PDB file of C-alpha atoms in Angstrom:
ATOM      1  CA  MET B  11      91.419  71.757 134.424  1.00 52.00           C
ATOM      2  CA  ARG B  12      93.044  73.584 131.323  1.00 62.00           C
ATOM      3  CA  LYS B  13      96.336  75.475 131.785  1.00 68.00           C
ATOM      4  CA  LYS B  14      95.984  78.925 130.557  1.00 76.00           C
ATOM      5  CA  ILE B  15      98.017  80.118 127.920  1.00 81.00           C
ATOM      6  CA  ASP B  16     101.640  81.729 127.667  1.00 78.00           C
ATOM      7  CA  ASN B  17     103.290  84.051 124.560  1.00 86.00           C
ATOM      8  CA  ILE B  18     100.396  85.378 123.402  1.00 93.00           C
ATOM      9  CA  ASP B  19     101.147  87.624 120.353  1.00 95.00           C
ATOM     10  CA  TYR B  20      98.837  90.181 121.411  1.00 95.00           C
ATOM     11  CA  SER B  21     100.827  92.938 117.722  1.00 93.00           C
ATOM     12  CA  LEU B  22      96.829  92.676 115.954  1.00 94.00           C
ATOM     13  CA  TYR B  23      93.869  93.134 118.705  1.00 95.00           C
ATOM     14  CA  LEU B  24      90.193  92.689 117.949  1.00 94.00           C
ATOM     15  CA  VAL B  25      87.381  93.941 119.403  1.00 94.00           C
ATOM     16  CA  THR B  26      84.470  92.683 118.084  1.00 93.00           C
ATOM     17  CA  ASP B  27      81.027  95.177 117.536  1.00 87.00           C
ATOM     18  CA  ARG B  28      78.415  93.774 116.570  1.00 85.00           C
ATOM     19  CA  GLY B  29      77.001  97.467 115.823  1.00 80.00           C
ATOM     20  CA  LEU B  30      79.863  97.834 113.313  1.00 81.00           C
ATOM     21  CA  SER B  31      79.402  95.003 111.515  1.00 83.00           C
ATOM     22  CA  CYS B  32      77.285  96.482 108.367  1.00 88.00           C
ATOM     23  CA  GLY B  33      74.724  93.081 108.276  1.00 89.00           C
ATOM     24  CA  ARG B  34      78.226  91.013 107.982  1.00 94.00           C
ATOM     25  CA  SER B  35      77.907  88.053 110.969  1.00 94.00           C
ATOM     26  CA  THR B  36      80.462  88.002 113.679  1.00 94.00           C
ATOM     27  CA  VAL B  37      81.572  85.242 112.622  1.00 95.00           C
ATOM     28  CA  GLU B  38      82.878  86.418 109.124  1.00 96.00           C
ATOM     29  CA  ILE B  39      84.228  89.746 110.793  1.00 96.00           C
ATOM     30  CA  VAL B  40      86.650  87.091 112.416  1.00 97.00           C
ATOM     31  CA  GLU B  41      87.533  85.079 109.818  1.00 97.00           C
ATOM     32  CA  ALA B  42      88.586  88.070 107.733  1.00 97.00           C
ATOM     33  CA  ALA B  43      90.010  90.023 110.219  1.00 96.00           C
ATOM     34  CA  VAL B  44      92.655  86.326 111.088  1.00 98.00           C
ATOM     35  CA  SER B  45      93.389  85.767 107.625  1.00 97.00           C
ATOM     36  CA  GLY B  46      94.074  89.858 107.783  1.00 96.00           C
ATOM     37  CA  GLY B  47      96.344  89.303 110.712  1.00 97.00           C
ATOM     38  CA  VAL B  48      94.191  89.489 113.499  1.00 97.00           C
ATOM     39  CA  THR B  49      96.290  87.887 116.955  1.00 97.00           C
ATOM     40  CA  VAL B  50      94.190  87.652 119.134  1.00 98.00           C
ATOM     41  CA  VAL B  51      90.059  88.143 119.601  1.00 98.00           C
ATOM     42  CA  GLN B  52      88.043  90.021 121.914  1.00 97.00           C
ATOM     43  CA  LEU B  53      84.400  89.064 121.863  1.00 97.00           C
ATOM     44  CA  ARG B  54      82.697  91.844 122.954  1.00 95.00           C
ATOM     45  CA  GLU B  55      78.380  91.448 123.501  1.00 93.00           C
ATOM     46  CA  LYS B  56      77.001  93.687 125.163  1.00 87.00           C
ATOM     47  CA  GLU B  57      73.458  92.844 123.819  1.00 88.00           C
ATOM     48  CA  LEU B  58      72.909  89.455 123.841  1.00 91.00           C
ATOM     49  CA  ALA B  59      71.503  87.418 126.447  1.00 95.00           C
ATOM     50  CA  THR B  60      73.385  84.613 128.143  1.00 96.00           C
ATOM     51  CA  GLY B  61      72.624  81.732 125.680  1.00 96.00           C
ATOM     52  CA  GLY B  62      73.253  83.554 122.933  1.00 95.00           C
ATOM     53  CA  PHE B  63      76.073  84.788 123.847  1.00 96.00           C
ATOM     54  CA  ILE B  64      77.194  81.483 124.456  1.00 97.00           C
ATOM     55  CA  GLU B  65      76.448  80.049 121.000  1.00 96.00           C
ATOM     56  CA  GLU B  66      78.249  83.171 119.334  1.00 95.00           C
ATOM     57  CA  ALA B  67      81.756  82.329 121.003  1.00 97.00           C
ATOM     58  CA  MET B  68      81.435  78.576 120.423  1.00 97.00           C
ATOM     59  CA  LYS B  69      81.274  79.402 116.794  1.00 95.00           C
ATOM     60  CA  ILE B  70      84.294  81.742 116.819  1.00 97.00           C
ATOM     61  CA  LYS B  71      86.205  79.544 119.507  1.00 96.00           C
ATOM     62  CA  ASN B  72      86.182  76.428 116.478  1.00 94.00           C
ATOM     63  CA  PHE B  73      87.272  78.627 113.843  1.00 96.00           C
ATOM     64  CA  LEU B  74      90.417  80.743 116.401  1.00 97.00           C
ATOM     65  CA  SER B  75      91.258  76.864 117.913  1.00 95.00           C
ATOM     66  CA  GLU B  76      91.795  75.848 113.746  1.00 95.00           C
ATOM     67  CA  ASN B  77      93.412  79.315 113.469  1.00 96.00           C
ATOM     68  CA  ASN B  78      95.543  78.921 116.990  1.00 95.00           C
ATOM     69  CA  VAL B  79      93.937  82.617 117.553  1.00 97.00           C
ATOM     70  CA  PRO B  80      93.528  83.350 121.859  1.00 97.00           C
ATOM     71  CA  LEU B  81      89.629  84.475 122.520  1.00 98.00           C
ATOM     72  CA  ILE B  82      88.853  86.494 125.125  1.00 98.00           C
ATOM     73  CA  ILE B  83      85.399  87.215 126.291  1.00 98.00           C
ATOM     74  CA  ASN B  84      84.133  90.494 127.320  1.00 97.00           C
ATOM     75  CA  ASP B  85      83.665  90.866 131.020  1.00 94.00           C
ATOM     76  CA  ARG B  86      81.333  87.670 131.295  1.00 96.00           C
ATOM     77  CA  ILE B  87      83.753  85.375 133.011  1.00 96.00           C
ATOM     78  CA  ASP B  88      80.772  83.277 133.324  1.00 97.00           C
ATOM     79  CA  VAL B  89      80.324  82.688 129.202  1.00 97.00           C
ATOM     80  CA  ALA B  90      85.003  82.496 129.684  1.00 97.00           C
ATOM     81  CA  LEU B  91      84.430  79.631 131.464  1.00 96.00           C
ATOM     82  CA  ALA B  92      81.474  78.158 129.921  1.00 97.00           C
ATOM     83  CA  VAL B  93      83.416  77.921 126.580  1.00 97.00           C
ATOM     84  CA  GLU B  94      86.858  77.422 127.493  1.00 96.00           C
ATOM     85  CA  ALA B  95      87.852  80.206 126.466  1.00 97.00           C
ATOM     86  CA  ASP B  96      91.640  81.492 126.437  1.00 97.00           C
ATOM     87  CA  GLY B  97      91.020  84.509 128.319  1.00 97.00           C
ATOM     88  CA  VAL B  98      88.506  86.971 129.696  1.00 98.00           C
ATOM     89  CA  HIS B  99      88.647  90.585 129.937  1.00 98.00           C
ATOM     90  CA  ILE B 100      87.277  93.193 132.850  1.00 97.00           C
ATOM     91  CA  GLY B 101      86.727  97.069 132.713  1.00 94.00           C
ATOM     92  CA  GLN B 102      87.322  98.973 135.494  1.00 92.00           C
ATOM     93  CA  THR B 103      83.000  98.540 136.677  1.00 92.00           C
ATOM     94  CA  ASP B 104      83.159  94.737 136.465  1.00 94.00           C
ATOM     95  CA  ILE B 105      84.618  92.086 138.756  1.00 95.00           C
ATOM     96  CA  PRO B 106      87.075  92.849 140.976  1.00 96.00           C
ATOM     97  CA  LEU B 107      90.942  91.604 138.842  1.00 97.00           C
ATOM     98  CA  HIS B 108      91.306  89.919 142.276  1.00 97.00           C
ATOM     99  CA  LEU B 109      87.972  88.038 142.346  1.00 97.00           C
ATOM    100  CA  ALA B 110      87.848  87.478 138.800  1.00 97.00           C
ATOM    101  CA  LYS B 111      91.587  85.191 139.464  1.00 96.00           C
ATOM    102  CA  GLU B 112      90.292  83.784 142.662  1.00 96.00           C
ATOM    103  CA  ILE B 113      86.989  82.347 139.620  1.00 96.00           C
ATOM    104  CA  VAL B 114      89.244  81.299 137.255  1.00 94.00           C
ATOM    105  CA  ASN B 115      92.524  80.186 138.667  1.00 87.00           C
ATOM    106  CA  GLU B 116      95.132  80.282 136.617  1.00 87.00           C
ATOM    107  CA  ARG B 117      92.462  78.457 133.342  1.00 91.00           C
ATOM    108  CA  MET B 118      92.835  81.573 132.013  1.00 96.00           C
ATOM    109  CA  ILE B 119      94.167  84.769 130.925  1.00 96.00           C
ATOM    110  CA  ILE B 120      92.839  87.945 132.471  1.00 97.00           C
ATOM    111  CA  GLY B 121      93.038  91.479 130.675  1.00 97.00           C
ATOM    112  CA  VAL B 122      91.885  94.787 131.773  1.00 98.00           C
ATOM    113  CA  SER B 123      90.427  97.871 130.825  1.00 95.00           C
ATOM    114  CA  VAL B 124      92.346 101.145 132.092  1.00 95.00           C
ATOM    115  CA  GLU B 125      91.836 104.570 131.671  1.00 92.00           C
ATOM    116  CA  SER B 126      94.663 106.206 133.306  1.00 93.00           C
ATOM    117  CA  VAL B 127      98.830 105.356 134.133  1.00 94.00           C
ATOM    118  CA  GLU B 128      97.291 105.082 138.211  1.00 96.00           C
ATOM    119  CA  ASP B 129      94.254 102.111 136.408  1.00 96.00           C
ATOM    120  CA  ALA B 130      97.101 101.024 135.131  1.00 97.00           C
ATOM    121  CA  VAL B 131      99.784 100.241 137.566  1.00 97.00           C
ATOM    122  CA  ASN B 132      97.233  98.990 139.806  1.00 97.00           C
ATOM    123  CA  ALA B 133      96.180  96.454 137.259  1.00 98.00           C
ATOM    124  CA  ASP B 134     100.249  95.617 136.943  1.00 97.00           C
ATOM    125  CA  ILE B 135     100.608  95.031 140.461  1.00 97.00           C
ATOM    126  CA  GLY B 136      97.259  93.088 140.352  1.00 97.00           C
ATOM    127  CA  GLY B 137      98.627  90.647 138.675  1.00 96.00           C
ATOM    128  CA  ALA B 138      96.560  91.304 135.329  1.00 97.00           C
ATOM    129  CA  ASP B 139      98.033  89.315 131.669  1.00 96.00           C
ATOM    130  CA  TYR B 140      97.466  91.827 129.684  1.00 97.00           C
ATOM    131  CA  ILE B 141      96.442  95.872 129.701  1.00 98.00           C
ATOM    132  CA  SER B 142      94.416  97.564 127.534  1.00 96.00           C
ATOM    133  CA  VAL B 143      94.210 101.316 127.433  1.00 94.00           C
ATOM    134  CA  SER B 144      91.818 103.341 125.398  1.00 88.00           C
ATOM    135  CA  PRO B 145      91.066 105.644 124.495  1.00 89.00           C
ATOM    136  CA  VAL B 146      94.307 106.329 122.323  1.00 92.00           C
ATOM    137  CA  PHE B 147      92.295 109.196 120.592  1.00 91.00           C
ATOM    138  CA  PRO B 148      88.463 110.368 120.522  1.00 87.00           C
ATOM    139  CA  THR B 149      85.864 107.449 119.394  1.00 78.00           C
ATOM    140  CA  PRO B 150      82.577 107.834 118.331  1.00 70.00           C
ATOM    141  CA  THR B 151      82.007 104.079 119.326  1.00 68.00           C
ATOM    142  CA  LYS B 152      81.927 103.999 123.012  1.00 65.00           C
ATOM    143  CA  SER B 153      80.733 107.837 124.692  1.00 67.00           C
ATOM    144  CA  ASP B 154      81.674 106.353 128.223  1.00 69.00           C
ATOM    145  CA  THR B 155      85.002 107.391 128.111  1.00 73.00           C
ATOM    146  CA  ALA B 156      87.531 109.519 129.766  1.00 82.00           C
ATOM    147  CA  PRO B 157      89.258 111.523 127.402  1.00 86.00           C
ATOM    148  CA  ALA B 158      92.131 109.886 124.749  1.00 89.00           C
ATOM    149  CA  LEU B 159      95.288 110.136 125.852  1.00 91.00           C
ATOM    150  CA  GLY B 160      96.852 110.301 123.138  1.00 91.00           C
ATOM    151  CA  LEU B 161     100.451 108.866 122.103  1.00 93.00           C
ATOM    152  CA  GLU B 162     101.711 110.944 125.018  1.00 94.00           C
ATOM    153  CA  GLY B 163      99.652 109.150 127.770  1.00 93.00           C
ATOM    154  CA  ILE B 164      99.943 105.472 125.930  1.00 94.00           C
ATOM    155  CA  ARG B 165     103.718 106.337 126.373  1.00 95.00           C
ATOM    156  CA  MET B 166     103.369 107.256 130.219  1.00 95.00           C
ATOM    157  CA  VAL B 167     101.622 103.995 130.859  1.00 96.00           C
ATOM    158  CA  LYS B 168     104.162 102.176 129.053  1.00 96.00           C
ATOM    159  CA  SER B 169     106.490 103.261 131.297  1.00 96.00           C
ATOM    160  CA  SER B 170     104.754 102.544 134.398  1.00 96.00           C
ATOM    161  CA  ILE B 171     104.459  98.680 134.109  1.00 97.00           C
ATOM    162  CA  LYS B 172     105.890  95.140 132.918  1.00 96.00           C
ATOM    163  CA  ARG B 173     102.686  93.543 131.324  1.00 96.00           C
ATOM    164  CA  PRO B 174     101.792  93.700 127.822  1.00 96.00           C
ATOM    165  CA  LEU B 175      99.793  96.986 126.465  1.00 96.00           C
ATOM    166  CA  ILE B 176      97.716  96.929 124.037  1.00 95.00           C
ATOM    167  CA  GLY B 177      95.910 100.355 122.946  1.00 92.00           C
ATOM    168  CA  ILE B 178      92.099 100.358 121.668  1.00 89.00           C
ATOM    169  CA  GLY B 179      89.867 103.614 120.890  1.00 87.00           C
ATOM    170  CA  GLY B 180      89.813 105.391 117.517  1.00 87.00           C
ATOM    171  CA  LEU B 181      92.204 103.803 115.977  1.00 87.00           C
ATOM    172  CA  ASN B 182      91.833 104.226 112.348  1.00 85.00           C
ATOM    173  CA  LYS B 183      93.873 103.949 108.974  1.00 87.00           C
ATOM    174  CA  CYS B 184      94.939 107.483 109.171  1.00 91.00           C
ATOM    175  CA  ASN B 185      95.922 106.901 112.579  1.00 91.00           C
ATOM    176  CA  CYS B 186      97.329 103.334 113.098  1.00 85.00           C
ATOM    177  CA  ALA B 187     100.612 103.506 111.845  1.00 86.00           C
ATOM    178  CA  ASP B 188     101.594 106.313 114.225  1.00 86.00           C
TER     179      ASP B 188
END
């Protein structure tokens, strides 16, 4: 059985979004992002059927493996297991963390999206490998999120947990230094 990887560098974490691709393939975007320093890729495919998702994930996984960059699959444990991804990422309305941990059984890392300090503490206690907090800033790309936490909210979450923390949502060239 495959063992999950340790010591992941989460410093520049890409979440793919086909809707923002401007006609480029996801593979092209991932290749450019890795060339620019991305250290983890989360493949997020909300519209693809399972077969297409697996096909896309395999193309990306092959490239990422050659470059020692972990592949995380958004929401879909079945796809993550099928392609032997490095991890799976779940949200608050997806499969519960304790069930996801039973299914992947130490084969891959599990990340959890949170929108509050309480969510983050629960994910930390529950054994998530990393926690993704969102949105940091208002974002037009996802409309079903909680209000933006801002930098103070991120500080509150970070001081309440032990796991690595990833901030997503509304980050851009104007505010990323913050």
